[in-house]
Amino acid sequence: MSGVDRPSPWWSPARHADRKPFLEARSAVTKAVRAWFEGQGFSEVETGILQVSPGNETHLHAPRTELTRADGSRVPRYLRTSPEFACKKLLAAGEAKIFEFARVFRDRERGDLHLPEFTMLEWYRANARYDAVMADTIAVIAKAAQATGIGRFSFRGKTADPFAEPELLTVASAFERFAEIDLLRTVVDGEGDRSALADAARDRVRIAEDDTWSDIFSKVLAGYVEPHLGQGRLTVLSEYPVPEAALARAKPSDPRVAERFEVYACGVELANGFGELTDGAEQRRRFAAAMDEKERRYGERYPVDEDFIAAVGAMPEASGVALGFDRLVMLASGALRIDQVVWTPPAGET
């Protein structure tokens, strides 16, 4: 509109100069982390962005496109939400230790900690327990802090020492400590008992009529647990209930929980790791249930990648981690928002 001062675009020299220290930090962290993985004997891979399926989790949303074949026929494809499907196919093919700085895409996500297009650092170890990749994650975060010279992460008034011994906390312990809820009493035969969790959480969160067990779990996690995580030092939150572990295997000693962990700093989730599921039939069952719920809730479902289901059954025992690289750089550089640490912000935004 005429007469209205518009902000200069992100690529103006003045605004770029403001962001340059954060971008230089990004380059330093990328170099340090890549060197760490190479020193550990990992191979860097580069997998395809266009996929038959973008992932089959209820609340993940992906941009869709179409490809035109030489004969003129058109086939749907999706921009990936993670390189996981392709990386597990590589594990089935015989790769043992791989990592990728992957460009991934998410619809319905934008904020100080979310971008519709971002970098996921993902890695896998064949024939390794998930505590091995848990240790990897702590080491990678420390390497990022070393690369920028920052001594303490800080975000929204919270701080965390990336070099201190991390806090180890199970999800059940966290729910008991911060919300006074006995979470595992609401998990029966691998399923969440919605009524039991609703009764336990009713005085803490607002529960809608159509909320599922997972919805209530997420509300308590976000409102009562996550604000306490990663304060003073990193927190490793582990042993997620089986209903919240779509791609992780159940823990042999307690089938109510899965080999899944997340790492937090300053209340910010940085990484999500699994002891990977290697049962193709179980993976198909979980995907079908998630897509049924997605269709009920959002009126859409994504196809199943049959090659991926086959690869899950053929891959060796393995563990892997997905780490939000932009978030890590944000904390390691002292930035206030995630878009300050990407070279080019989302298209159409200044």
XYZ file of C-alpha atoms in Angstrom:
350
model
C 0.000 0.000 0.000
C 1.223 3.479 -0.843
C 2.295 5.635 2.085
C 3.177 2.582 4.243
C 6.814 1.920 5.062
C 7.632 -1.685 4.280
C 10.492 -3.458 6.024
C 13.520 -4.069 3.865
C 13.739 -7.646 2.488
C 15.890 -10.223 4.231
C 18.439 -10.006 1.412
C 19.067 -6.294 1.886
C 22.728 -5.716 2.887
C 21.788 -4.211 6.276
C 19.505 -7.065 7.322
C 21.923 -9.681 6.017
C 24.703 -8.068 8.055
C 22.568 -8.434 11.189
C 22.179 -12.143 10.515
C 25.757 -12.788 9.378
C 27.172 -13.770 12.829
C 24.490 -16.464 13.149
C 25.193 -17.746 9.640
C 28.901 -17.896 10.343
C 28.069 -19.900 13.463
C 26.017 -22.256 11.308
C 28.989 -22.869 9.025
C 31.249 -23.550 11.999
C 28.790 -26.002 13.563
C 28.223 -27.803 10.254
C 31.964 -28.251 9.763
C 32.544 -29.466 13.333
C 29.635 -31.917 13.341
C 30.536 -33.319 9.935
C 34.121 -33.852 11.100
C 32.868 -35.617 14.237
C 30.785 -38.104 12.246
C 33.606 -38.753 9.812
C 35.958 -39.334 12.751
C 33.502 -41.920 14.082
C 33.575 -43.812 10.792
C 30.177 -42.732 9.459
C 29.471 -42.344 5.747
C 27.622 -39.202 4.701
C 24.685 -39.994 2.420
C 22.331 -37.916 0.300
C 18.878 -39.410 -0.177
C 15.959 -38.383 -2.342
C 13.527 -35.637 -1.365
C 10.573 -36.766 -3.505
C 9.021 -39.852 -1.956
C 6.099 -42.212 -2.490
C 5.087 -41.549 1.117
C 6.242 -38.659 3.326
C 5.764 -40.629 6.541
C 2.731 -42.187 8.193
C 2.273 -40.369 11.483
C -1.044 -38.829 12.407
C 0.033 -35.226 12.902
C 2.752 -34.947 10.242
C 1.717 -33.025 7.128
C 3.703 -32.841 3.910
C 3.551 -30.806 0.686
C 2.296 -32.844 -2.266
C 3.252 -32.616 -5.921
C 2.927 -34.636 -9.135
C 5.461 -35.976 -11.571
C 4.736 -36.318 -15.262
C 6.210 -39.457 -16.800
C 7.530 -39.703 -20.344
C 4.231 -41.245 -21.489
C 2.268 -38.301 -20.066
C 0.855 -40.147 -17.060
C 1.034 -38.397 -13.716
C 1.965 -39.870 -10.361
C 1.694 -38.256 -6.912
C 4.816 -37.645 -4.863
C 5.461 -35.979 -1.513
C 8.260 -33.850 -0.155
C 9.743 -35.881 2.666
C 9.209 -35.015 6.316
C 12.331 -37.015 7.212
C 15.020 -39.036 5.397
C 14.176 -42.013 7.626
C 12.515 -44.224 5.030
C 15.434 -43.915 2.603
C 18.077 -44.319 5.312
C 16.520 -47.546 6.571
C 16.520 -48.902 3.025
C 20.264 -48.213 3.013
C 20.614 -50.136 6.280
C 18.791 -53.049 4.654
C 21.203 -52.734 1.716
C 24.175 -53.229 4.034
C 25.247 -49.752 5.162
C 26.300 -49.789 8.808
C 26.897 -46.185 9.959
C 25.332 -43.343 7.981
C 24.396 -39.698 8.504
C 22.698 -36.999 6.456
C 22.118 -33.263 6.612
C 18.662 -33.582 5.058
C 16.344 -30.867 3.786
C 12.872 -31.804 4.992
C 9.425 -30.230 4.732
C 6.415 -29.855 7.016
C 3.040 -28.285 6.285
C 1.138 -26.469 9.052
C 4.319 -25.519 10.908
C 5.705 -21.993 11.414
C 6.974 -20.149 14.470
C 10.073 -19.200 16.440
C 11.017 -22.901 16.542
C 9.369 -24.153 13.339
C 9.957 -23.655 9.624
C 8.100 -25.259 6.691
C 11.502 -26.215 5.233
C 14.432 -27.019 7.499
C 17.521 -29.176 8.009
C 17.279 -32.477 9.827
C 20.527 -34.104 10.904
C 19.769 -37.804 10.955
C 22.051 -40.762 11.610
C 21.896 -44.531 12.124
C 24.074 -47.242 13.617
C 23.455 -50.850 12.622
C 23.848 -53.469 15.340
C 23.909 -50.845 18.100
C 21.686 -50.266 21.107
C 19.880 -46.979 21.438
C 22.050 -45.863 24.318
C 24.884 -45.670 21.756
C 23.050 -43.067 19.660
C 21.955 -41.361 22.873
C 25.656 -40.849 23.633
C 26.182 -39.662 20.043
C 23.523 -37.001 20.540
C 25.121 -35.592 23.673
C 28.504 -35.517 21.907
C 27.099 -33.748 18.825
C 25.439 -31.059 20.941
C 28.713 -30.465 22.801
C 30.596 -30.251 19.492
C 28.184 -27.568 18.304
C 28.783 -25.525 21.453
C 32.544 -25.946 21.116
C 32.413 -24.790 17.500
C 30.820 -21.463 18.410
C 32.590 -21.003 21.734
C 29.335 -20.578 23.610
C 29.507 -21.685 27.230
C 25.801 -21.879 27.963
C 22.656 -22.204 25.889
C 19.935 -19.640 26.576
C 16.360 -19.370 25.307
C 13.362 -17.476 26.684
C 14.884 -16.997 30.114
C 16.084 -20.592 30.495
C 19.689 -21.749 30.365
C 21.484 -25.073 29.952
C 25.134 -26.089 30.115
C 25.780 -28.259 27.017
C 28.919 -29.739 28.607
C 27.398 -30.836 31.922
C 26.366 -34.417 32.626
C 22.801 -34.642 31.256
C 19.760 -35.402 33.365
C 18.348 -38.863 32.600
C 14.597 -39.060 33.122
C 11.963 -41.555 32.006
C 8.643 -40.269 30.704
C 6.793 -42.090 33.478
C 9.004 -40.460 36.123
C 8.500 -37.045 34.532
C 4.703 -37.409 34.531
C 4.805 -38.488 38.168
C 7.129 -35.660 39.220
C 5.611 -32.755 37.314
C 1.948 -33.751 36.856
C 1.393 -36.346 39.598
C 0.088 -38.834 37.043
C 0.863 -42.575 37.056
C 1.186 -42.768 33.289
C 1.973 -46.454 32.874
C -1.243 -47.449 34.652
C -3.002 -46.059 31.571
C -1.124 -48.321 29.111
C -2.666 -51.768 28.720
C -1.650 -54.432 26.174
C 0.296 -51.892 24.150
C -2.609 -49.461 23.891
C -3.448 -46.286 25.757
C -6.503 -46.439 28.000
C -8.167 -43.132 27.136
C -10.602 -43.153 30.030
C -7.905 -43.858 32.598
C -5.662 -41.044 31.384
C -8.592 -38.635 31.060
C -9.541 -39.304 34.687
C -5.964 -38.773 35.847
C -5.432 -35.576 33.845
C -8.850 -33.948 34.096
C -7.800 -31.448 36.766
C -4.677 -30.460 34.829
C -5.630 -29.990 31.175
C -8.768 -29.280 29.195
C -10.012 -32.505 27.638
C -12.207 -32.398 24.548
C -14.789 -35.058 23.791
C -12.859 -36.359 20.780
C -9.393 -36.241 22.386
C -7.571 -39.557 22.103
C -5.155 -40.997 24.657
C -2.314 -39.515 22.595
C -3.971 -36.082 22.556
C -4.243 -36.041 26.339
C -0.688 -37.328 26.688
C 0.575 -34.504 24.450
C -1.330 -31.844 26.397
C 0.161 -32.962 29.695
C 3.623 -33.292 28.176
C 3.518 -29.793 26.683
C 1.880 -28.098 29.649
C 3.459 -29.800 32.648
C 6.594 -31.682 31.608
C 8.454 -29.938 28.780
C 8.761 -26.547 30.558
C 10.911 -28.279 33.205
C 13.251 -30.077 30.792
C 16.744 -29.020 29.856
C 17.085 -26.443 32.624
C 20.641 -25.975 33.838
C 21.767 -28.965 31.774
C 20.454 -31.182 28.983
C 17.635 -33.604 29.746
C 17.364 -37.005 28.081
C 13.713 -38.050 28.307
C 13.437 -41.786 27.616
C 11.136 -44.813 27.598
C 8.142 -43.291 25.847
C 4.904 -45.286 26.150
C 4.433 -47.669 23.234
C 1.442 -45.699 21.809
C 3.861 -42.757 21.323
C 6.557 -44.689 19.468
C 5.402 -45.355 15.917
C 8.800 -46.465 14.599
C 10.530 -47.717 17.760
C 10.691 -51.208 19.184
C 9.227 -52.088 22.568
C 11.602 -52.419 25.490
C 12.121 -56.153 26.172
C 11.985 -55.704 29.959
C 8.763 -53.645 29.917
C 6.473 -53.896 26.872
C 4.492 -50.841 28.018
C 7.356 -48.579 26.936
C 9.485 -48.259 23.825
C 13.144 -47.595 23.114
C 12.561 -43.958 22.292
C 14.236 -40.885 23.752
C 14.239 -37.126 23.217
C 16.873 -34.582 24.218
C 15.901 -31.143 25.527
C 17.838 -27.935 26.207
C 16.173 -24.836 27.682
C 12.775 -26.497 27.223
C 13.483 -26.932 23.490
C 13.277 -30.391 21.948
C 16.463 -30.957 19.952
C 16.520 -34.647 19.064
C 14.330 -37.738 18.837
C 15.969 -41.179 18.845
C 14.843 -44.791 18.565
C 15.885 -48.340 18.972
C 14.422 -49.100 15.555
C 11.503 -51.425 14.928
C 12.491 -54.329 12.635
C 9.131 -56.090 12.356
C 7.536 -55.239 9.000
C 4.089 -56.588 9.906
C 4.003 -54.578 13.136
C 5.172 -51.484 11.275
C 2.310 -51.886 8.781
C -0.204 -52.268 11.614
C 1.004 -49.097 13.316
C 0.915 -47.129 10.074
C -2.617 -48.307 9.303
C -3.839 -47.206 12.733
C -2.137 -43.820 12.372
C -3.610 -43.240 8.916
C -7.090 -44.190 10.124
C -6.766 -41.531 12.819
C -5.346 -39.021 10.330
C -8.298 -39.573 8.014
C -10.761 -39.176 10.887
C -9.109 -36.005 12.088
C -7.888 -34.296 8.902
C -9.757 -36.035 6.076
C -6.591 -37.322 4.419
C -4.215 -40.254 4.515
C -0.822 -40.945 2.994
C 0.060 -44.096 1.054
C 2.285 -46.761 2.550
C 5.727 -47.155 0.991
C 5.814 -50.911 0.395
C 9.567 -50.868 -0.200
C 9.999 -49.328 3.228
C 7.862 -52.001 4.906
C 10.000 -54.652 3.208
C 13.197 -52.866 4.263
C 12.064 -52.726 7.912
C 11.802 -56.518 7.898
C 15.151 -56.926 6.149
C 17.302 -54.391 8.021
C 19.528 -55.416 10.926
C 18.975 -54.342 14.513
C 19.732 -50.625 14.525
C 19.299 -47.343 16.342
C 18.921 -43.852 14.928
C 18.384 -40.192 15.760
C 16.721 -37.207 14.082
C 18.113 -33.887 15.334
C 16.716 -30.464 14.435
C 19.917 -28.900 13.138
C 18.554 -25.351 12.855
C 17.407 -25.459 16.487
C 20.837 -26.649 17.580
C 22.516 -23.820 15.671
C 20.039 -21.346 17.165
C 21.029 -22.334 20.700
C 24.733 -22.602 19.898
C 24.808 -19.150 18.261
C 22.637 -17.284 20.762
C 19.948 -16.516 18.176
C 16.410 -15.775 19.340
C 14.494 -17.350 16.438
C 15.117 -20.228 14.110
C 14.823 -18.108 10.951
C 17.886 -16.110 12.048
C 20.145 -19.121 11.452
C 19.019 -20.185 7.954
C 20.682 -18.686 4.895
C 17.392 -17.972 3.144
C 14.147 -17.634 5.177
C 10.899 -19.204 3.888
C 9.834 -17.960 0.470
C 7.472 -15.013 0.542
C 8.643 -13.798 3.964
C 10.850 -10.762 4.492
